[in-house]
Coordinates of C-alpha atoms and ligand atoms in Angstrom, one line a residue:
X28 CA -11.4 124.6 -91.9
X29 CA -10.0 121.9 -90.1
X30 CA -6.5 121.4 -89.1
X31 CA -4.4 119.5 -91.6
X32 CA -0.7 118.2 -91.8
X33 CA 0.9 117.3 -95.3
X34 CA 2.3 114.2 -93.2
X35 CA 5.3 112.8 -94.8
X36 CA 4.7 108.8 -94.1
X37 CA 1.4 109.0 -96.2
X38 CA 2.8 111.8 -98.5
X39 CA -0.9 113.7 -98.3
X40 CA -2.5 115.8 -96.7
X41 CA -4.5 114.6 -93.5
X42 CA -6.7 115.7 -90.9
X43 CA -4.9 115.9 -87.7
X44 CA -6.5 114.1 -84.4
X45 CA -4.4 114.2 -81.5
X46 CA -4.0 110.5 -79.5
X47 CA -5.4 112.0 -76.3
X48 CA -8.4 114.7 -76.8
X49 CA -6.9 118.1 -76.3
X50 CA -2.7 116.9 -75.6
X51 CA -0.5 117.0 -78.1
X52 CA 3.1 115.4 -78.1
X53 CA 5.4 116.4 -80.2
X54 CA 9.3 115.6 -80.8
X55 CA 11.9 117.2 -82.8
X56 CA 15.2 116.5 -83.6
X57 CA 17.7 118.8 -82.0
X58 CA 21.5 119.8 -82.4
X59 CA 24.7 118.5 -83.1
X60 CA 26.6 120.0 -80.8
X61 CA 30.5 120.1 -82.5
X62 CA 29.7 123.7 -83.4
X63 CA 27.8 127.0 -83.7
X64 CA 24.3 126.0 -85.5
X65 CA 23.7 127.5 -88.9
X66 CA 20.9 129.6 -89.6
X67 CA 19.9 127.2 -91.9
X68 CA 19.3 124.6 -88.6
X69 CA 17.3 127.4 -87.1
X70 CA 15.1 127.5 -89.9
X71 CA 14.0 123.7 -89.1
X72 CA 14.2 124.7 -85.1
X73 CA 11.6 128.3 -86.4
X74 CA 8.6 126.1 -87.9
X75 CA 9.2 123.6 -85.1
X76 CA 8.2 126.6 -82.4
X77 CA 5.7 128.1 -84.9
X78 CA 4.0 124.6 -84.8
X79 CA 3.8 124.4 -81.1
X80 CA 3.0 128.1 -80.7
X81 CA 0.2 127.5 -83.1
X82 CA -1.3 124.9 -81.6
X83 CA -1.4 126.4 -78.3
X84 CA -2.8 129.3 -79.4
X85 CA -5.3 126.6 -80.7
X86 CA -6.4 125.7 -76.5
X87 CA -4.2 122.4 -77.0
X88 CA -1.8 121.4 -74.2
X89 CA 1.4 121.0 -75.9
X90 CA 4.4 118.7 -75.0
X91 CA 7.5 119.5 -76.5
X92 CA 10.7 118.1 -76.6
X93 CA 13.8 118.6 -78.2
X94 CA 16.9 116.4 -77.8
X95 CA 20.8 117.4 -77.6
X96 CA 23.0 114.8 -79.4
X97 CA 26.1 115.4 -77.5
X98 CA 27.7 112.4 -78.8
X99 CA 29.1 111.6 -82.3
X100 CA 31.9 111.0 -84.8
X101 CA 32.2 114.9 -85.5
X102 CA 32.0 115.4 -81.5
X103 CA 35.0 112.7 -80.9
X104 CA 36.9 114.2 -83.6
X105 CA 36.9 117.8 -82.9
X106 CA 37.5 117.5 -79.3
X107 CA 40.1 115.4 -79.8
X108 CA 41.3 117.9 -82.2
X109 CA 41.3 120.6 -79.7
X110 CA 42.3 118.7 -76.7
X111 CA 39.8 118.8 -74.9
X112 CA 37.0 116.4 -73.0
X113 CA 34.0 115.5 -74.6
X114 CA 32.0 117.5 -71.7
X115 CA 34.0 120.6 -72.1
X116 CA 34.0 120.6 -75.5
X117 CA 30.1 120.3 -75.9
X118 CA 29.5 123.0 -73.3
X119 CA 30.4 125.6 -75.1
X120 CA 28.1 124.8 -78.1
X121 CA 25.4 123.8 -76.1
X122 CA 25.7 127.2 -74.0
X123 CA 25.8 129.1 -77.3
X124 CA 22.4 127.1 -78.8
X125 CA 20.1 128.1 -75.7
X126 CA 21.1 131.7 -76.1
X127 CA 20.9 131.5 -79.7
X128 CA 17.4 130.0 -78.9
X129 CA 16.8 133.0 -76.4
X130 CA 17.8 135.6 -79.4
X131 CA 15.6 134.1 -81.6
X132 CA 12.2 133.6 -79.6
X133 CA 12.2 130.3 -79.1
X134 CA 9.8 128.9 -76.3
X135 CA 12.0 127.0 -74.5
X136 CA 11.3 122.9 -74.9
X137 CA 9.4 121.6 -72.1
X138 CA 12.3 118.4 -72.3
X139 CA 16.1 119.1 -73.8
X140 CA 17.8 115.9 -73.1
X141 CA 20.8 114.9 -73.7
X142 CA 22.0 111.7 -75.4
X143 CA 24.9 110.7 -73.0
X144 CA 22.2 110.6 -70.2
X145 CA 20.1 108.0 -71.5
X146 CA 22.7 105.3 -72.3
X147 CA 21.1 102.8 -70.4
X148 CA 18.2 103.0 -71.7
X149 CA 19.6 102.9 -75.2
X150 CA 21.4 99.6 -74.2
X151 CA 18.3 98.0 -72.9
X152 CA 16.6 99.3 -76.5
X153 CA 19.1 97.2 -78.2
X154 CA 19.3 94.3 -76.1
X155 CA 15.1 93.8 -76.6
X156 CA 15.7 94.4 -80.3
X157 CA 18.2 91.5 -80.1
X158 CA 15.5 89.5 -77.9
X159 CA 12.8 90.5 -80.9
X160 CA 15.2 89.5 -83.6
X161 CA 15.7 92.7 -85.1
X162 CA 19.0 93.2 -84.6
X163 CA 23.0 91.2 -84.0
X164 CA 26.2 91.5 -83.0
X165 CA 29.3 91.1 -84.6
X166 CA 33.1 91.6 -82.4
X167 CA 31.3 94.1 -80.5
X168 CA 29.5 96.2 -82.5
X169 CA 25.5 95.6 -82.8
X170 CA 23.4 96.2 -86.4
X171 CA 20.1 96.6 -86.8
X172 CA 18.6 94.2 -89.3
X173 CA 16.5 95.7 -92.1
X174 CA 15.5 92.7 -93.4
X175 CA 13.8 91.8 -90.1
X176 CA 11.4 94.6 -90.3
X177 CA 9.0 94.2 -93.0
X178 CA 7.7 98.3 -92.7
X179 CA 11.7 99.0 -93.6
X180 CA 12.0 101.8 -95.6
X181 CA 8.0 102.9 -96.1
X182 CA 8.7 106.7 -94.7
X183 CA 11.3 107.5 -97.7
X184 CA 8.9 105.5 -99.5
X185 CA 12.2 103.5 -100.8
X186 CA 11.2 100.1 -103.4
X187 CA 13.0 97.6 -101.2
X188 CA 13.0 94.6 -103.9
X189 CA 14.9 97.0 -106.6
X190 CA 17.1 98.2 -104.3
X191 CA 20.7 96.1 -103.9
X192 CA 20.9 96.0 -100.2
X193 CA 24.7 96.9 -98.7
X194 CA 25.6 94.3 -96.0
X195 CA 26.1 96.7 -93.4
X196 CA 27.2 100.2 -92.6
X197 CA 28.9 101.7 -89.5
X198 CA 28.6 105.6 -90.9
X199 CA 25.6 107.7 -89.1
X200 CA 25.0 109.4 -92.3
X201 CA 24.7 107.9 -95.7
X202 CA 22.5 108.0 -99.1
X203 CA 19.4 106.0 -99.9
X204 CA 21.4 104.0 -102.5
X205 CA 23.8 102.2 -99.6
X206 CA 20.9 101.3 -97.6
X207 CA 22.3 98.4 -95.2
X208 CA 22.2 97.1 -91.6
X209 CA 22.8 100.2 -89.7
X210 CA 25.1 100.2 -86.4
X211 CA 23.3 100.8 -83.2
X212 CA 26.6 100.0 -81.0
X213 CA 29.6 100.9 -82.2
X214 CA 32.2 99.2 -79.8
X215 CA 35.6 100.8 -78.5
X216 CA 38.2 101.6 -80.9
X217 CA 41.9 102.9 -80.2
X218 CA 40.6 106.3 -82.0
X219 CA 38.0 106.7 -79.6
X220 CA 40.3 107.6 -76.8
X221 CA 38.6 108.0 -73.9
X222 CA 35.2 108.3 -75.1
X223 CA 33.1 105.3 -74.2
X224 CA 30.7 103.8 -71.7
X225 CA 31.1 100.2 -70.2
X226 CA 28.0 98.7 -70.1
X227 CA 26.1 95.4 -70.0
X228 CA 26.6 95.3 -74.3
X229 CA 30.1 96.2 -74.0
X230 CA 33.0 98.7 -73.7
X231 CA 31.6 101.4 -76.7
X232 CA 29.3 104.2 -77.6
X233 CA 25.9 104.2 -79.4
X234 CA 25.1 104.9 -83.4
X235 CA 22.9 108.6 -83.6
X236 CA 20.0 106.8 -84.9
X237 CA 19.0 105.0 -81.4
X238 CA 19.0 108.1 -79.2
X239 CA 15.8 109.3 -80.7
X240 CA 13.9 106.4 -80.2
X241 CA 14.9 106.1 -76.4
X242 CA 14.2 109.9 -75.8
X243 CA 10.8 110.3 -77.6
X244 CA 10.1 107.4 -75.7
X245 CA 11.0 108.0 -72.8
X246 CA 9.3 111.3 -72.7
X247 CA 6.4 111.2 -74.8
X248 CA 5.3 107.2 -74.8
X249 CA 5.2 104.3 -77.6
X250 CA 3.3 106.2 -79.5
X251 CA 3.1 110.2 -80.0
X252 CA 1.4 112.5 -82.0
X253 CA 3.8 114.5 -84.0
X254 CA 7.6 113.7 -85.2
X255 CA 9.8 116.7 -86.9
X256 CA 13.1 117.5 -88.4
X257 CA 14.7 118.6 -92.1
X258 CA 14.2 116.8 -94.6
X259 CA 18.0 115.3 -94.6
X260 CA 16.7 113.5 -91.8
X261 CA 13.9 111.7 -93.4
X262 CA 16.5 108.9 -94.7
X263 CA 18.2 107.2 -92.8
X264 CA 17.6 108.6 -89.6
X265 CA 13.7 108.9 -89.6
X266 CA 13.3 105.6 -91.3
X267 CA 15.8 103.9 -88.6
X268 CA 14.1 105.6 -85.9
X269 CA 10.5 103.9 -87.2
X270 CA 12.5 100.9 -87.4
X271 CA 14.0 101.0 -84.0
X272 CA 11.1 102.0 -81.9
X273 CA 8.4 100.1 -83.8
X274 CA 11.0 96.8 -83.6
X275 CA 10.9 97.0 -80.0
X276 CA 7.1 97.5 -79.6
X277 CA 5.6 96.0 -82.3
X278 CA 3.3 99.4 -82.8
X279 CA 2.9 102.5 -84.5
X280 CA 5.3 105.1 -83.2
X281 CA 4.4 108.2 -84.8
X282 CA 0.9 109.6 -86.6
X283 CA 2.4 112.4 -88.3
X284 CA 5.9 113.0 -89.5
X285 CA 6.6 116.6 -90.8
X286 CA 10.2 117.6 -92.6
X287 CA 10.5 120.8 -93.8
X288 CA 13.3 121.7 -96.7
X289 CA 16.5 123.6 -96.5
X290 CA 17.5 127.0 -96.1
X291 CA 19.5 127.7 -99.5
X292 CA 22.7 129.6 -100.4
X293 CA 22.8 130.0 -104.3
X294 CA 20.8 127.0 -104.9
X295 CA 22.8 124.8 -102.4
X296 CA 21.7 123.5 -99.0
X297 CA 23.3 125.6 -96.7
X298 CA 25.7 123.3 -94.6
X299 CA 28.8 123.3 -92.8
X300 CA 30.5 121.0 -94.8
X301 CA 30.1 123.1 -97.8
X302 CA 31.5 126.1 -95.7
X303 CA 28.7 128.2 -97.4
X304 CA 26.7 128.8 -93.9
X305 CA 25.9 131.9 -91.5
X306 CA 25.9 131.4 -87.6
X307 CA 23.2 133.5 -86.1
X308 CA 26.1 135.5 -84.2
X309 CA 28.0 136.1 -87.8
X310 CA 24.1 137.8 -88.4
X311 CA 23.8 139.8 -85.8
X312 CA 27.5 140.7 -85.6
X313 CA 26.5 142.7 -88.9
X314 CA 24.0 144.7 -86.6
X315 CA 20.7 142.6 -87.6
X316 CA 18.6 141.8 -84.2
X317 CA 17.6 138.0 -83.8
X318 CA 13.6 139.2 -84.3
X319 CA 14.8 139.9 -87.9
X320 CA 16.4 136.4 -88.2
X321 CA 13.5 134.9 -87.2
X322 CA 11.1 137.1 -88.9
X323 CA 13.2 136.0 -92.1
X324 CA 13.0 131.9 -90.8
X325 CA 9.5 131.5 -89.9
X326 CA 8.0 133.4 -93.2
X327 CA 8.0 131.1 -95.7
X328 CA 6.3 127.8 -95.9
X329 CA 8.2 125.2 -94.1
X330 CA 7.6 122.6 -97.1
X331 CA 9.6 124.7 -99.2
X332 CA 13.1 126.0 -99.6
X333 CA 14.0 129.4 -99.0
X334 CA 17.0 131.1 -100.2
X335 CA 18.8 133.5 -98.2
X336 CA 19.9 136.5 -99.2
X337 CA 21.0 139.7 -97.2
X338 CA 18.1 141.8 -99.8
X339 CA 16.0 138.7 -98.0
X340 CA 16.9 140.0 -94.4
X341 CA 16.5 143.4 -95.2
X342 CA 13.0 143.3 -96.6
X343 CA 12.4 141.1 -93.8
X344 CA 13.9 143.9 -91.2
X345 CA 11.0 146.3 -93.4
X346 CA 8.2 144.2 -92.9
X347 CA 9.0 143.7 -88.9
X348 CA 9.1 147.3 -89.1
X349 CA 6.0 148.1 -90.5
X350 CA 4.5 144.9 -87.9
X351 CA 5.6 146.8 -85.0
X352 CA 5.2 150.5 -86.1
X353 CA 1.5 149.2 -86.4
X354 CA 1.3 147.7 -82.9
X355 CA 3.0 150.9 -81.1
X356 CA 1.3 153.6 -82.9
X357 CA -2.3 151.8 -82.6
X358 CA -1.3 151.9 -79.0
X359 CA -0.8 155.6 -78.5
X360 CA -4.1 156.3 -80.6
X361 CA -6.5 157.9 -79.0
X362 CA -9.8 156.9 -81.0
X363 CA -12.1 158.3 -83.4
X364 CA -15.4 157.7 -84.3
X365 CA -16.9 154.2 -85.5
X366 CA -17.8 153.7 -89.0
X367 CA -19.2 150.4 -88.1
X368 CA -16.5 148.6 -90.1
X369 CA -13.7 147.6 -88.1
X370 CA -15.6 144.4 -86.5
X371 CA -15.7 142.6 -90.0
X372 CA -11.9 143.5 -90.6
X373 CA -10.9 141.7 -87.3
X374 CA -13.3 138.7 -87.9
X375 CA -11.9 138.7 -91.5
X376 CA -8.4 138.6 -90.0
X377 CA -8.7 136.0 -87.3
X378 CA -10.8 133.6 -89.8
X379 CA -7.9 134.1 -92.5
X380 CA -4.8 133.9 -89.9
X381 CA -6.7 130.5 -88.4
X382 CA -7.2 128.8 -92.2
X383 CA -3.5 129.7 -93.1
X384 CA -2.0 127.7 -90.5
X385 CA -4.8 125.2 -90.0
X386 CA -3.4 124.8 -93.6
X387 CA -0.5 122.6 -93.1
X388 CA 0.8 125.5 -90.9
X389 CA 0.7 127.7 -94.4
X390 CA 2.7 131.0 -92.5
X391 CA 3.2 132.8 -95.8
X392 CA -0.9 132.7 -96.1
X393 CA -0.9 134.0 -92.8
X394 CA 1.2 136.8 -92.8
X395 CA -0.4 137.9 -96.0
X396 CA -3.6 138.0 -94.2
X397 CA -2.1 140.2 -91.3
X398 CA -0.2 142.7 -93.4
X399 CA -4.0 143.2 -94.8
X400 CA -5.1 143.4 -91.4
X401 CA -2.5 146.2 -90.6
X402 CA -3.2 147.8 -93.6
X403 CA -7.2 148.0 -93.1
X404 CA -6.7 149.0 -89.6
X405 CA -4.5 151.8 -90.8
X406 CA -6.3 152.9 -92.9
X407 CA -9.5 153.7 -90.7
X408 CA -7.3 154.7 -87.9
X409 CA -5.9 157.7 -90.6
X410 CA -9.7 158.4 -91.3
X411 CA -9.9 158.7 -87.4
X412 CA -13.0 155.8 -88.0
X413 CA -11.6 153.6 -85.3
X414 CA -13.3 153.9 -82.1
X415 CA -11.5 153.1 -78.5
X416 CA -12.9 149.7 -78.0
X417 CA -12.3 149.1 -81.9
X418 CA -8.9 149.7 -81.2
X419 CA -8.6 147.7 -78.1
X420 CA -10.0 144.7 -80.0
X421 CA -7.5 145.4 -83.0
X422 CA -4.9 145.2 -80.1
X423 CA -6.1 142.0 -79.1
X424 CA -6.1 140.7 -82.4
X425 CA -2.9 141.5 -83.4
X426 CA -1.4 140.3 -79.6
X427 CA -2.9 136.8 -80.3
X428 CA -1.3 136.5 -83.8
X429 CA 1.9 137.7 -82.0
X430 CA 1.9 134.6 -79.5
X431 CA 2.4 132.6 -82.5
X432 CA 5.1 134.9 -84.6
X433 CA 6.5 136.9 -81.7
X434 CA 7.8 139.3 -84.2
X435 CA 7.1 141.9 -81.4
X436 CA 10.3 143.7 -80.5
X437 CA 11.2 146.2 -77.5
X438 CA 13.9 148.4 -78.5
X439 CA 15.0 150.6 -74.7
X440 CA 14.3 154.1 -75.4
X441 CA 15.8 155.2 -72.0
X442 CA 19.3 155.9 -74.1
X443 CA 22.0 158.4 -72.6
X444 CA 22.3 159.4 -76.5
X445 CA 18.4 160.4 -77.1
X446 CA 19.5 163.9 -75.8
X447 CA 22.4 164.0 -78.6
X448 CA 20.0 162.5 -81.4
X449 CA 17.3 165.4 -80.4
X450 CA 20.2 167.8 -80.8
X451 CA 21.1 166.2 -84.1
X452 CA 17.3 166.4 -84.9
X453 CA 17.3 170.2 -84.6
X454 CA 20.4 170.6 -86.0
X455 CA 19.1 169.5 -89.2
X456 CA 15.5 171.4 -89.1
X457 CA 17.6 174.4 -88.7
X458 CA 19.5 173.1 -91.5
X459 CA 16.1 172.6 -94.0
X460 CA 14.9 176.0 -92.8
X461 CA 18.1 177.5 -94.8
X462 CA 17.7 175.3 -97.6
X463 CA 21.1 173.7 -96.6
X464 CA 19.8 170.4 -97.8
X465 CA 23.2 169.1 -98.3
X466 CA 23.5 169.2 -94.4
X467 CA 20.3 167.8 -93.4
X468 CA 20.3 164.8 -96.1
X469 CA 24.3 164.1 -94.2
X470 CA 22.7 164.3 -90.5
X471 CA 20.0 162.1 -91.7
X472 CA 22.3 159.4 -93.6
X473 CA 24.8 159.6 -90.7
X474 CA 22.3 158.8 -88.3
X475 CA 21.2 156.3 -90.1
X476 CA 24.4 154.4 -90.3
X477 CA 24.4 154.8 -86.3
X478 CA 21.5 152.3 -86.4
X479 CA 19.1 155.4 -85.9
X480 CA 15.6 155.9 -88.6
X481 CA 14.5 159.7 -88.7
X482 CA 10.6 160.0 -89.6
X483 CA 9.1 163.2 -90.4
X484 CA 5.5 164.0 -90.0
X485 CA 3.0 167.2 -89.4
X486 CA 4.1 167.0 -86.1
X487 CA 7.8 166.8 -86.4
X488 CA 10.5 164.5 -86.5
X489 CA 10.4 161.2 -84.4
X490 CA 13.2 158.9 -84.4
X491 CA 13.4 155.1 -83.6
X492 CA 16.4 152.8 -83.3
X493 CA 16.9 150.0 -86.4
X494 CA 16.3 146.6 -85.2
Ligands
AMP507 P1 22.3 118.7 -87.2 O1 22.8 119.6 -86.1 O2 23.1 118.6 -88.4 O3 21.8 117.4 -86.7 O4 21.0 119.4 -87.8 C1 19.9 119.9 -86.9 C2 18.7 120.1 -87.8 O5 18.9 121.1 -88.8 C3 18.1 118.9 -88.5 O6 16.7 118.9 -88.4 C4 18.5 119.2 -90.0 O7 17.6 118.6 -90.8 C5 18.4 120.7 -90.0 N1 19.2 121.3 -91.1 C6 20.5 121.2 -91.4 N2 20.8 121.9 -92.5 C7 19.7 122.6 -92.8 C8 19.4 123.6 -93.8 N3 20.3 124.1 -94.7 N4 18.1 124.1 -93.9 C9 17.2 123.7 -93.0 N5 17.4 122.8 -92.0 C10 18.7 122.2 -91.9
ZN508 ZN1 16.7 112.4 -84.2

């Protein structure tokens, strides 16, 4: 099958074709940095890397970049609020998003640039708009003109003629039913403080909407292959973005657009101006590792919503189990003899895996065909009908689906307390042996509030840590 995006502009289903045989460039919308991201903006960030990983593990050369919007009403706000600069005050997000990033198993983006450093280049955006007639200037402050750009409002698919155009708007963020000239220079206000640039437009600071079009092409050209983000950035910012960057040169900007949907909370998009959000660290403060976090993010279908649950995160944390129990076991498996069978298992699994995500990057497909993977392998391996290169190739296998999910975890076994748990371990065996079942099922439950999983087999009792 060949590889297909639902692309958003066309709203079907296309064959992708990268500009440049075998590149691919790709640009996604990054953070706000005023706070600690929510889980639900690392479920946007999750398909993004899942993309990239997938199409590398497709032989493409991938380009990736990611942007930081360290500037914006929320950022002038809330540092004013505490007091602080605008540098000082971003720092500390920004710090906390790369780790989060880290925790979760993100490849990092080839580019992460920063608004605030590419204020020139925003100016001289607006200034050619002006020279193209796409956009004015009014005490300062310069608009975009919607009416000058005849593709204006195509992504969101919005019916310009029915639609009572506002005259302008100065607000970032704002519904589909106030559609208006958009600000892409908002000049110096008493409230700003000392937040502003002096340049050759004026004393002020620039709308969100601009930076995206400067960056992507700045790093990635006129014209790139792929553009992400959530789907609450499909209007306005997406559709100003096409306006902006296709104003200035007059061309396509983008081939595919892809917006996935929200990460839920009892049927609501999970935000932080409803309140009803987790941070990654409020996750993993509750003792769940990132790898479950992300197992949880990158499992469903990015076109559609998920709801999060904690019952969600703990099957999740059971299926990462089971993933990596497979991997480590397979590992110290000594082989058996071949029945033949375990060639058209792996062909099976790689043809399935490829079609799932080929499938508008269908993960939920893919993991399906994996767990059946794990489960056929299994299965021979228990009927000792796995031979040593059999395994090895199951290995393989199972390590190239891994440099797209990364679900594979390292937990250190080298503990100080492994000596204590082995005690513990006897402790209860001796406790079984005289039926003191009361004693063993408390060792056993107490351990397992310590984080640590008791599994007995024929040859005894193993333990591993919870991740
Ligand atoms: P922001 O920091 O608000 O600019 O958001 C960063 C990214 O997170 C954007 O691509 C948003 O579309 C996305 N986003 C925000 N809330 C959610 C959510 N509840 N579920 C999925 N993505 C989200
Ligand atoms: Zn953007």
């Amino acid at each position: 099958m060949a590889l297909r995006f639902k692309n958003s502009f066309t709203r079907v289903k296309e064959d992708f074709k990268p500009i440049e045989e075998g590149k691919i460039k790709i640009y996604t919308c990054g953070p706000t940095v005023y706070n600690f991201q929510h889980i639900g903006n690392f479920r946007t960030f999750m398909w993004g890397d899942l993309l990239r990983r997938y199409l590398q593990y497709k032989g493409y050369d991938v380009t990736y970049v990611m942007n930081i919007t360290d500037i914006d009403d929320k950022i002038i706000r809330d540092s004013q609020a505490q007091k602080k600069s605008r540098k000082e005050f971003i720092q500390k997000y920004v710090d906390a998003f790369l780790e989060d990033l880290d925790s979760l198993g993100f490849l990092k983006p080839d580019v992460q640039p920063y608004a605030t450093d590419h204020i020139d280049g925003m100016v001289e955006m607006i200034q050619q708009l002006v020279a193209r007639g796409f956009a004015y200037e009014i005490d300062g402050n310069y608009y975009y003109k919607i009416s000058a750009f005849k593709d204006y409002g195509k992504l969101a698919n919005l019916d310009m003629d029915g639609l009572k155009a506002g005259a302008r708007v100065s607000a970032d963020e704002y519904e589909k039913d106030s559609v208006s000239d958009f600000a892409l220079w908002k000049a110096w206000q008493e409230s700003d403080g000392d937040i502003y640039w002096d340049t050759p437009i004026g004393k002020g600071r620039p709308g969100w909407h601009i930076e995206c079009s400067v960056m992507s092409q700045k790093y990635l050209g006129n014209h790139f292959d792929i553009h992400t983000g959530g789907v609450d950035l499909l209007f306005p910012h997406h559709e100003n973005e096409i306006a902006q960057s296709e104003g200035c040169t007059g061309s396509k900007s983008v081939n595919y657009w892809l917006h996935g949907e929200h990460l839920i909370v009892e049927g609501k998009k999970m935000s932080k101006s409803v309140g009803n959000f987790y941070t990654l660290r409020d996750i993993m403060e509750k003792g769940y590792a990132g790898v479950v976090v992300r197992y949880l993010l990158a499992s469903t279908y990015y076109r559609q919503q998920l709801n999060f649950t904690f019952q969600g995160l703990e099957a999740a944390r059971n299926s990462l189990e089971r993933y990596n129990d497979f991997i480590t076991n397979l590992q110290s498996y000594n082989g058996g003899d071949s029945d033949n069978s375990a060639e058209a298992i792996i062909a099976k699994a790689k043809t399935g895996f490829e079609d799932a995500l080929d499938d508008d990057l269908n993960v939920s497909g893919a993991l399906g065909v994996v767990f059946d993977f794990i489960r056929d392998i299994n299965r021979l391996k228990a009927e000792n009908k796995l031979s040593v290169e059999e395994r090895d190739n199951a290995l393989a296998t199972i390590t190239a689906f891994d440099s797209v999910l990364n679900f594979r975890y390292h937990i250190d076994s080298d503990d100080s307390d492994s000596s204590e748990i082995e005690a513990l371990i006897q402790k209860r065996a001796d406790a079984k042996n005289n039926k003191d079942f009361a004693l063993a099922d408390k060792i056993r439950n107490d351990l397992l509030e310590q984080g640590i999983i008791l599994e007995d087999s024929r040859e005894g009792t193993k333990w591993k840590k919870k991740v």
